[in-house]
Amino acid sequence: MTQVTSAAPLPAFQTAALSKTYGDGPTAVHALRDVDLKIAEGELIVLLGPSGSGKSTLLNILGGLDRASSGEVRFHDASLVAMNDRALTHFRRRHVGFIFQFYNLIPSLTARENVDLVREIAEDPLSAEEALDLVGLADRMDHFPAQLSGGEQQRVAVARAIAKRPAVLLCDEPTGALDLKTGVRVLEALVEINKRYRSTTLIVTHNADVARLGERVIHFADGRIRVIETNAARVPPSELKW
Amino acid sequence: MVKARFHPLDRKLLRDVWRMRIHAAAVALVLGCGLSVYIMSVGMRASLERTRADYYAAYQMMDLAADLVRAPDRVAADLQRIPDVAAIETRIGGYALLDAPQIVEPASARLVSLPLDGRPRINDLAMVRGRWPDPAKAEEAVVSEAFANALGLEIGARLAATIHGRRHILTIVGIANAPEFVFVSAPGELFPQPERFGVIWMGRTALARAFDMSGTFNEAIFRLAPGADSRRVSAAIDEALRAYGSSGAYGRDRMMSDRFLSEEMKQLTTMAIFLPAFFLLIAAFLVNIALGRVIATERSNIGLLKAFGYADIAVAWHYAKSALLFAAAGAMLASIAGIILGRAVADIYRDYYHFPSLDFSADAATFAGAWAAAICAVSIGAIFSVWRAVRLAPAEALAPPRPANYARASGVSSALAVYLDAKSRIILRRIQRFPRRAATTVIGIALAMALLVVSGAFPAVMTQLLNVHFSVANRQDVTLSFAAPREIAVMHAVTRLPGVIYAEPFRADDVILRHGRHEVREAVFGLPFNARLSRLIGRYGAAVEPPPAGIALARALAERLEASPGDAIEIEQVSGRRIEARIRVSSIVDPMVGSSAYMNIDDLGRLFREPDRISGAHLALDPARYGAFNAVIKETPALAGASFLRQAEQSMRRTFDEGVGVMNYLYIAFAAIMAGGVAFSAARVTMAEQERDLATLRVLGFSRGEVSYVLVGELFVLALLAVPLGCALGTLLGIWLMRLFQTDMYSFSFTFDPGGYAFAIAFTLACVAAAAFVVRLGIDRLDMVGVLKARD
Ligand SMILES: Nc1ncnc2c1ncn2[C@@H]1O[C@H](COP(=O)(O)OP(=O)(O)O)[C@@H](O)[C@H]1O
Ligand SMILES: [Mg+2]
């Protein structure tokens, strides 16, 4: 296969010597060390690595939730490093859809209303029905999070993330709290959306099996990219097992 | 080493308390405010009680007194023989009009004779400066301290006094106080006006000569043996003095000075109950809010403790201890503040009443009461939260909490939610889902607001009382009281006094009113129809005519007699011919000051078979001729007194401003602390509970302003719900409180004052806004990344 990096004329994300340090002195933790990375628009990438290797830190910096200690991060032609809080908020609002291990739904809003929440601040969003239909939850739209199973809650979170048709979908261990069957359904939704809307998608996992559905797999260890592997034979989520 | 002394749980306790320090400070402050007032009031009451008792004991305060027309000195021996009379003193008493260069309007004084042989055995004087008068020198006099201070009179000063129609020049040789004159006001006046009225003590011989009463007396005062039955003694005294025009022996309950002191103590008791109770309630709310929050976030700790085998009771005790620490901090604060407050108030009382000494001290029981109350209040606040901790099963406590189930809250709000954006829906659902918690906040804010409404209403109530009393009921400039009743024809002479624009006669009789088993001694006033100056007040502060027939009773008097319109009551003259009659109650009236009975002047004259007799006149004066008027009446012997209404109004306003005004600032300050404390606690708790959701909103791309809306919006919805409740509560509380403060002297009635309500609303909302603003700063510090990592 061709190198995706060279094929993509304008990368969605580009980092150079990206580092992140928590604390200082002898107790400082180097969560990221000199990460150089290019991610093409529409790519589906899996970040794989052991716990504590810096995957979430990278994802949070790419999503504008956290700031780099040094180095550069660009989204298209804009530098995230140069943005103030207001601009970062705007960046998240315009372009980023997040999905987390613990769903982070608003418990006082129904599935539909959780989706409506982001639709209110999006420019040309999907309808809540469309978004929930995509994740197979059209019939549970008026349920509150407490009335849904973990997998269903995570699919609402996916619907919430995709409703604004984000340029970027950042998923931090989206199946971490789910069993195989429900995990597969969530991943299916993610792959489907990546295909349909060409959202640049990053999926963090410490599960090697999940990595088989990415176009590229970035292996992470100790805050560094160890190797980037291009996936010759992508596997649909339904064939995964863990 | 040091660490080892602390049980690990106790270290956790200290950490918990530190985490709740804002709440702890609010609770301690609220308890401190409320209970310091409790300690001050209870301690002050006891101190006053003790001071009065000591004063009365040291200076032989009389137990009974009888006023009479005149009796020969030998009657004293008969009185002395009455069983249970420990001591008797006879005196000559009366009134004098005074004049001195510094006096513009004529002042007057109560005259009291001193015994021929040494100091009084009853109602002794506490000499402040100077010496006792020389019995051989008729012009030597002692004056009361307040009067001397008000007029700047010093030892050696001279004073012109018109006594019994003759002018005397007195020389001041002493300045003193006396237990019977702790509170001094001119007859018919309710407030001390020390610059206008004082007490003058003179030698018996001098006063006897001045009043043409040699060899006789007109006042008898008594001290009773311990355990004496004062009713029986009174009856015996009345029997002995019947022939000498006595108006009946009376006890301390009818001595103006003592009655006023008792009234003051009663109000201290009211204050000791009302304000602290309110604050304890708020403290309980705050504890409930704070502890409820801590326990909610401590689920897993509670589970661990239980899993390790701690008994429920140990877990409960662990959390209860932090509440008790709050209570201790509050009670400590209250104890210190109570003593400081008490000392300050004691200074005020000492100066005002001229007690020889008055030291504030609260006894151990008072402090113990305050501590117990503090502990009770926080315990009530803590019990529900602690109970929740006790009930939590260890397994349940260790599992991560499922998201709160809002399905139950969807009913009503779903219909409403259609019209709202998602952020507003969050606010609405939270309130609906946790109605008890929302209600706690609403009630807390409403209580604080109620206190503001009440304190805001006080000045309005006072203003209303003064306005009605001085602008509607009593529009005269001066009221002249004759030394003895006069024929109505005297009005021609009165009208011709310099500067008199209009004059209106009145009649006043001291009477005993009886209805059923109730008996009240009061004054009945006879007023003319179409009165323009002194008028009766009806239900809503408007003037009404005197009854065409029958008698009108002041509301407080009617209540004491349990008499309603239509009832027949008995009326008996206390002096003069002692005529008794039955008369029908025609109506109830609402004078602002005093609680007398009223008839039309012709009916009253006929009733007592003295038609066309009057006791005095109300006058409207031309201000330009004020000086000329005063110059004449200063030398008019037929006058017993002249009361100047503008001055009375001023002194009343001054007293209110000093007393009620200062108290009111304290109330407002306390209400502010309360409103602030509640608002701040509520805001902190809302923030803590919502932290995760708010961070999620930030992650999703909501701006700080939008996220603040969710936080501040909830607080403001609750605050707005609290507004009508607070107004209603404040009104009820105000009405109730006015009833508590109601005395025979003043009829306070709650006055609806839009300004007061507006202030209460604005102030409360401002407190909430300030609290919301401070807490909103927390949104800037929200940890977006942290919140995504794990649940609670
Ligand atoms: N807020 C923080 N403060 C200090 N250290 C942190 C913080 N967040 C993450 N770390 C540390 O940074 C490293 C990388 O963390 P993370 O990116 O969460 O790893 P992963 O997602 O791969 O498990 C870990 O060692 C972690 O302990
Ligand atoms: Mg991680």
mmCIF file of C-alpha atoms and ligand atoms in Angstrom, chain A residues 20-23 27-32 49-60 66 172-173 204-206 220 223, chain B residues 783 785-786 789, ligand 1:
data_model
loop_
_atom_site.group_PDB
_atom_site.id
_atom_site.type_symbol
_atom_site.label_atom_id
_atom_site.label_comp_id
_atom_site.label_asym_id
_atom_site.label_seq_id
_atom_site.Cartn_x
_atom_site.Cartn_y
_atom_site.Cartn_z
ATOM 1 C CA LYS A 20 4.079 17.420 27.723
ATOM 2 C CA THR A 21 5.471 17.444 31.225
ATOM 3 C CA TYR A 22 3.436 17.333 34.400
ATOM 4 C CA GLY A 23 5.030 18.960 37.435
ATOM 5 C CA THR A 27 8.974 14.369 40.366
ATOM 6 C CA ALA A 28 8.207 15.643 36.849
ATOM 7 C CA VAL A 29 6.292 13.210 34.650
ATOM 8 C CA HIS A 30 7.084 13.300 30.936
ATOM 9 C CA ALA A 31 3.777 12.233 29.475
ATOM 10 C CA LEU A 32 4.811 13.051 25.884
ATOM 11 C CA GLY A 49 -0.136 1.471 23.966
ATOM 12 C CA PRO A 50 0.020 0.400 27.573
ATOM 13 C CA SER A 51 -1.683 2.325 30.300
ATOM 14 C CA GLY A 52 0.211 5.502 31.236
ATOM 15 C CA SER A 53 2.031 5.725 27.898
ATOM 16 C CA GLY A 54 0.576 9.161 27.068
ATOM 17 C CA LYS A 55 -2.241 8.284 24.653
ATOM 18 C CA SER A 56 -4.896 10.300 26.443
ATOM 19 C CA THR A 57 -2.503 13.188 26.849
ATOM 20 C CA LEU A 58 -1.922 13.303 23.094
ATOM 21 C CA LEU A 59 -5.624 13.045 22.362
ATOM 22 C CA ASN A 60 -6.477 15.802 24.810
ATOM 23 C CA ASP A 66 -4.958 20.416 27.257
ATOM 24 C CA ASP A 172 -10.499 7.763 24.270
ATOM 25 C CA GLU A 173 -10.988 4.072 25.033
ATOM 26 C CA VAL A 204 -7.296 5.247 21.675
ATOM 27 C CA THR A 205 -7.133 1.733 22.998
ATOM 28 C CA HIS A 206 -4.839 -0.585 24.861
ATOM 29 C CA PHE A 220 2.839 4.320 21.867
ATOM 30 C CA GLY A 223 5.384 9.096 25.833
ATOM 31 C CA ASP B 783 -10.501 20.458 35.356
ATOM 32 C CA VAL B 785 -9.235 16.580 31.577
ATOM 33 C CA GLY B 786 -9.526 15.255 35.102
ATOM 34 C CA LYS B 789 -10.709 10.152 33.563
HETATM 35 N N1 LIG C 1 -2.861 15.789 35.452
HETATM 36 C C1 LIG C 1 -1.753 15.000 35.533
HETATM 37 N N2 LIG C 1 -0.828 15.278 36.486
HETATM 38 C C2 LIG C 1 0.271 14.520 36.600
HETATM 39 N N3 LIG C 1 0.526 13.468 35.846
HETATM 40 C C3 LIG C 1 -0.349 13.119 34.866
HETATM 41 C C4 LIG C 1 -1.559 13.890 34.690
HETATM 42 N N4 LIG C 1 -2.254 13.353 33.680
HETATM 43 C C5 LIG C 1 -1.518 12.294 33.241
HETATM 44 N N5 LIG C 1 -0.394 12.180 33.968
HETATM 45 C C6 LIG C 1 0.664 11.191 33.768
HETATM 46 O O1 LIG C 1 1.068 11.237 32.432
HETATM 47 C C7 LIG C 1 1.307 9.949 31.950
HETATM 48 C C8 LIG C 1 0.482 9.681 30.709
HETATM 49 O O2 LIG C 1 -0.872 9.650 31.081
HETATM 50 P P1 LIG C 1 -2.052 9.311 30.064
HETATM 51 O O3 LIG C 1 -1.890 10.158 28.865
HETATM 52 O O4 LIG C 1 -3.332 9.422 30.768
HETATM 53 O O5 LIG C 1 -1.752 7.790 29.714
HETATM 54 P P2 LIG C 1 -2.677 6.761 28.958
HETATM 55 O O6 LIG C 1 -3.860 7.457 28.460
HETATM 56 O O7 LIG C 1 -1.786 6.267 27.872
HETATM 57 O O8 LIG C 1 -2.980 5.693 29.928
HETATM 58 C C9 LIG C 1 1.017 8.986 33.076
HETATM 59 O O9 LIG C 1 2.214 8.642 33.715
HETATM 60 C C10 LIG C 1 0.153 9.809 33.984
HETATM 61 O O10 LIG C 1 0.341 9.387 35.319
#
